[in-house]
mmCIF file of C-alpha atoms in Angstrom:
data_model
loop_
_atom_site.group_PDB
_atom_site.id
_atom_site.type_symbol
_atom_site.label_atom_id
_atom_site.label_comp_id
_atom_site.label_asym_id
_atom_site.label_seq_id
_atom_site.Cartn_x
_atom_site.Cartn_y
_atom_site.Cartn_z
ATOM 1 C CA MET A 5 -168.187 -8.265 -90.247
ATOM 2 C CA LYS A 6 -167.275 -11.755 -90.306
ATOM 3 C CA SER A 7 -165.278 -13.020 -93.463
ATOM 4 C CA SER A 8 -166.660 -15.935 -95.730
ATOM 5 C CA ILE A 9 -164.997 -19.048 -95.291
ATOM 6 C CA TYR A 10 -166.440 -19.999 -98.796
ATOM 7 C CA THR A 11 -166.411 -18.155 -102.129
ATOM 8 C CA GLY A 12 -170.005 -18.979 -103.083
ATOM 9 C CA ASN A 13 -168.665 -19.571 -106.500
ATOM 10 C CA GLY A 14 -169.103 -23.041 -106.901
ATOM 11 C CA ASP A 15 -165.828 -25.541 -107.793
ATOM 12 C CA THR A 16 -164.934 -25.213 -110.966
ATOM 13 C CA GLY A 17 -161.920 -26.487 -110.878
ATOM 14 C CA PHE A 18 -159.465 -23.950 -110.281
ATOM 15 C CA THR A 19 -158.275 -21.377 -106.943
ATOM 16 C CA LYS A 20 -156.480 -18.407 -106.759
ATOM 17 C CA LEU A 21 -153.051 -18.274 -104.913
ATOM 18 C CA ALA A 22 -152.226 -15.617 -102.686
ATOM 19 C CA ASP A 23 -151.644 -13.077 -105.346
ATOM 20 C CA ASN A 24 -155.021 -13.603 -107.093
ATOM 21 C CA THR A 25 -153.473 -15.778 -109.522
ATOM 22 C CA LYS A 26 -155.095 -18.330 -111.090
ATOM 23 C CA ILE A 27 -154.249 -21.916 -111.246
ATOM 24 C CA GLY A 28 -155.880 -25.875 -111.299
ATOM 25 C CA LYS A 29 -156.979 -27.585 -107.996
ATOM 26 C CA ASP A 30 -154.621 -30.115 -109.643
ATOM 27 C CA SER A 31 -151.831 -27.981 -110.219
ATOM 28 C CA LEU A 32 -148.199 -29.351 -108.606
ATOM 29 C CA ARG A 33 -147.924 -26.027 -106.938
ATOM 30 C CA LEU A 34 -150.968 -26.638 -104.923
ATOM 31 C CA ASP A 35 -150.006 -29.889 -103.970
ATOM 32 C CA ALA A 36 -147.074 -28.704 -102.617
ATOM 33 C CA TYR A 37 -148.113 -25.953 -100.330
ATOM 34 C CA GLY A 38 -150.919 -28.266 -99.687
ATOM 35 C CA THR A 39 -149.217 -31.047 -98.217
ATOM 36 C CA ILE A 40 -147.064 -28.971 -96.515
ATOM 37 C CA ASP A 41 -150.132 -27.642 -94.632
ATOM 38 C CA GLU A 42 -150.973 -31.391 -93.977
ATOM 39 C CA ALA A 43 -147.671 -32.332 -92.673
ATOM 40 C CA GLY A 44 -148.030 -28.928 -90.304
ATOM 41 C CA ALA A 45 -151.391 -30.453 -89.565
ATOM 42 C CA ASN A 46 -149.906 -34.128 -88.547
ATOM 43 C CA ILE A 47 -147.253 -32.205 -86.549
ATOM 44 C CA ALA A 48 -149.851 -30.596 -84.139
ATOM 45 C CA LEU A 49 -151.592 -34.117 -83.794
ATOM 46 C CA ALA A 50 -148.382 -35.184 -83.046
ATOM 47 C CA ILE A 51 -147.992 -32.249 -80.440
ATOM 48 C CA THR A 52 -151.499 -33.149 -78.102
ATOM 49 C CA ALA A 53 -149.299 -36.563 -77.504
ATOM 50 C CA VAL A 54 -145.830 -35.056 -76.492
ATOM 51 C CA LYS A 55 -145.089 -34.144 -72.623
ATOM 52 C CA ASP A 56 -141.599 -32.922 -72.728
ATOM 53 C CA LYS A 57 -141.470 -29.693 -72.826
ATOM 54 C CA LYS A 58 -138.381 -29.322 -75.080
ATOM 55 C CA LEU A 59 -139.910 -31.011 -77.717
ATOM 56 C CA LEU A 60 -142.999 -28.961 -77.647
ATOM 57 C CA GLN A 61 -140.762 -26.035 -78.000
ATOM 58 C CA ILE A 62 -139.225 -27.752 -80.743
ATOM 59 C CA LEU A 63 -142.039 -28.553 -82.719
ATOM 60 C CA THR A 64 -143.970 -25.956 -82.173
ATOM 61 C CA PHE A 65 -141.416 -24.262 -83.861
ATOM 62 C CA VAL A 66 -141.423 -26.478 -87.345
ATOM 63 C CA THR A 67 -145.593 -26.286 -87.410
ATOM 64 C CA HIS A 68 -144.853 -22.013 -87.686
ATOM 65 C CA LYS A 69 -141.581 -22.373 -90.407
ATOM 66 C CA LEU A 70 -143.783 -25.049 -92.044
ATOM 67 C CA PHE A 71 -146.831 -22.079 -91.981
ATOM 68 C CA ASN A 72 -144.115 -20.032 -93.783
ATOM 69 C CA CYS A 73 -142.867 -22.017 -96.201
ATOM 70 C CA SER A 74 -146.453 -23.099 -97.007
ATOM 71 C CA SER A 75 -147.333 -19.802 -97.475
ATOM 72 C CA ASN A 76 -144.351 -18.986 -99.821
ATOM 73 C CA LEU A 77 -145.558 -21.565 -101.690
ATOM 74 C CA ALA A 78 -149.236 -19.776 -102.140
ATOM 75 C CA PHE A 79 -147.697 -16.913 -104.379
ATOM 76 C CA SER A 80 -146.402 -17.953 -107.916
ATOM 77 C CA SER A 81 -143.030 -18.020 -108.473
ATOM 78 C CA GLY A 82 -141.564 -14.486 -109.161
ATOM 79 C CA SER A 83 -144.199 -12.677 -106.805
ATOM 80 C CA ASP A 84 -142.779 -9.893 -105.169
ATOM 81 C CA GLU A 85 -144.165 -10.530 -102.064
ATOM 82 C CA ASN A 86 -143.159 -9.950 -98.834
ATOM 83 C CA VAL A 87 -143.442 -13.559 -97.008
ATOM 84 C CA PRO A 88 -141.173 -14.739 -94.587
ATOM 85 C CA LYS A 89 -138.344 -16.761 -95.346
ATOM 86 C CA LEU A 90 -136.508 -19.269 -93.202
ATOM 87 C CA ARG A 91 -133.498 -17.355 -91.851
ATOM 88 C CA ASP A 92 -130.051 -18.911 -90.635
ATOM 89 C CA GLU A 93 -131.120 -18.721 -87.212
ATOM 90 C CA ASP A 94 -133.846 -21.132 -88.183
ATOM 91 C CA VAL A 95 -132.015 -22.950 -89.734
ATOM 92 C CA LYS A 96 -129.122 -23.110 -86.561
ATOM 93 C CA PHE A 97 -132.521 -23.431 -84.222
ATOM 94 C CA ILE A 98 -132.914 -26.897 -86.301
ATOM 95 C CA GLU A 99 -129.494 -27.938 -86.613
ATOM 96 C CA ASN A 100 -129.418 -27.824 -82.861
ATOM 97 C CA SER A 101 -132.550 -29.119 -81.930
ATOM 98 C CA ILE A 102 -131.551 -32.348 -83.858
ATOM 99 C CA ASP A 103 -128.034 -32.553 -82.204
ATOM 100 C CA TYR A 104 -130.598 -31.769 -78.401
ATOM 101 C CA LEU A 105 -132.975 -34.604 -79.327
ATOM 102 C CA ASP A 106 -130.310 -37.165 -80.579
ATOM 103 C CA SER A 107 -128.248 -36.955 -77.488
ATOM 104 C CA LYS A 108 -131.226 -37.936 -75.670
ATOM 105 C CA SER A 109 -132.037 -40.955 -77.801
ATOM 106 C CA GLY A 110 -128.737 -42.655 -78.181
ATOM 107 C CA PRO A 111 -127.440 -43.804 -81.397
ATOM 108 C CA ILE A 112 -129.556 -45.249 -84.162
ATOM 109 C CA GLN A 113 -128.556 -49.025 -85.171
ATOM 110 C CA GLY A 114 -130.443 -49.538 -88.457
ATOM 111 C CA PHE A 115 -133.330 -48.063 -89.955
ATOM 112 C CA VAL A 116 -136.099 -46.668 -87.519
ATOM 113 C CA LEU A 117 -139.485 -48.483 -88.060
ATOM 114 C CA CYS A 118 -142.490 -47.019 -87.445
ATOM 115 C CA GLY A 119 -144.584 -48.467 -84.673
ATOM 116 C CA GLY A 120 -143.456 -51.658 -83.036
ATOM 117 C CA ALA A 121 -144.326 -52.279 -79.110
ATOM 118 C CA ASP A 122 -142.656 -49.698 -77.397
ATOM 119 C CA ALA A 123 -142.987 -47.036 -79.733
ATOM 120 C CA SER A 124 -145.095 -44.129 -78.514
ATOM 121 C CA GLU A 125 -148.399 -42.142 -79.734
ATOM 122 C CA ALA A 126 -146.226 -39.205 -80.119
ATOM 123 C CA ALA A 127 -143.420 -40.902 -81.909
ATOM 124 C CA THR A 128 -146.000 -42.620 -84.451
ATOM 125 C CA ARG A 129 -147.847 -39.589 -85.256
ATOM 126 C CA LEU A 130 -144.236 -37.852 -86.213
ATOM 127 C CA HIS A 131 -143.134 -40.704 -88.254
ATOM 128 C CA VAL A 132 -146.495 -39.896 -90.301
ATOM 129 C CA ALA A 133 -145.470 -36.329 -90.956
ATOM 130 C CA ARG A 134 -141.855 -36.998 -91.822
ATOM 131 C CA THR A 135 -143.906 -39.464 -94.364
ATOM 132 C CA VAL A 136 -145.606 -36.298 -95.461
ATOM 133 C CA ILE A 137 -143.302 -33.985 -95.511
ATOM 134 C CA ARG A 138 -140.837 -35.852 -97.513
ATOM 135 C CA ARG A 139 -143.945 -36.160 -100.355
ATOM 136 C CA ALA A 140 -144.067 -32.278 -100.068
ATOM 137 C CA GLU A 141 -140.574 -32.420 -100.838
ATOM 138 C CA ARG A 142 -141.083 -34.020 -103.818
ATOM 139 C CA PHE A 143 -143.903 -31.999 -105.390
ATOM 140 C CA ILE A 144 -141.660 -28.522 -104.557
ATOM 141 C CA ILE A 145 -138.725 -30.319 -106.542
ATOM 142 C CA LYS A 146 -141.317 -31.394 -109.316
ATOM 143 C CA LEU A 147 -142.561 -27.784 -109.254
ATOM 144 C CA ASP A 148 -139.185 -26.286 -109.579
ATOM 145 C CA LYS A 149 -138.098 -28.507 -112.650
ATOM 146 C CA ILE A 150 -141.530 -26.608 -114.544
ATOM 147 C CA GLU A 151 -140.981 -23.501 -113.357
ATOM 148 C CA ASN A 152 -137.178 -23.038 -112.408
ATOM 149 C CA ASN A 153 -137.595 -20.308 -110.294
ATOM 150 C CA VAL A 154 -139.813 -21.780 -107.075
ATOM 151 C CA ASP A 155 -138.557 -20.505 -103.716
ATOM 152 C CA LYS A 156 -137.511 -23.250 -101.702
ATOM 153 C CA THR A 157 -137.143 -21.432 -97.998
#
């Protein structure tokens, strides 16, 4: 039987986390993981405009790790669920990817502005994703100040 994508309960202003904890739809936790989901969607949109195979590999990796992060935040703090965490080798892959991309772009002379006559569609879409990630980071920091034990991996 096909699973339903709706609850049939109507919108009461509440939702359930992955561990069935009921929270308000205006909660910081929902803002945090929803914003990470939004960032992943923006990166996926950028991927449609990317031609470079190495960059495609990097961005696909990042979308998977963002999904894991979002899944982690979809459980209440202190939950003992076994959700994939960011590992040391994941961080190393990201650092190596940054080094690789930095070697291809040349030295940065100042603040990088979004858009412009020579901006590619993919680069502009990735700028949007970058700003969404920054917003997600702010939500996670605020959430951690309230709950004090938010797993940020």
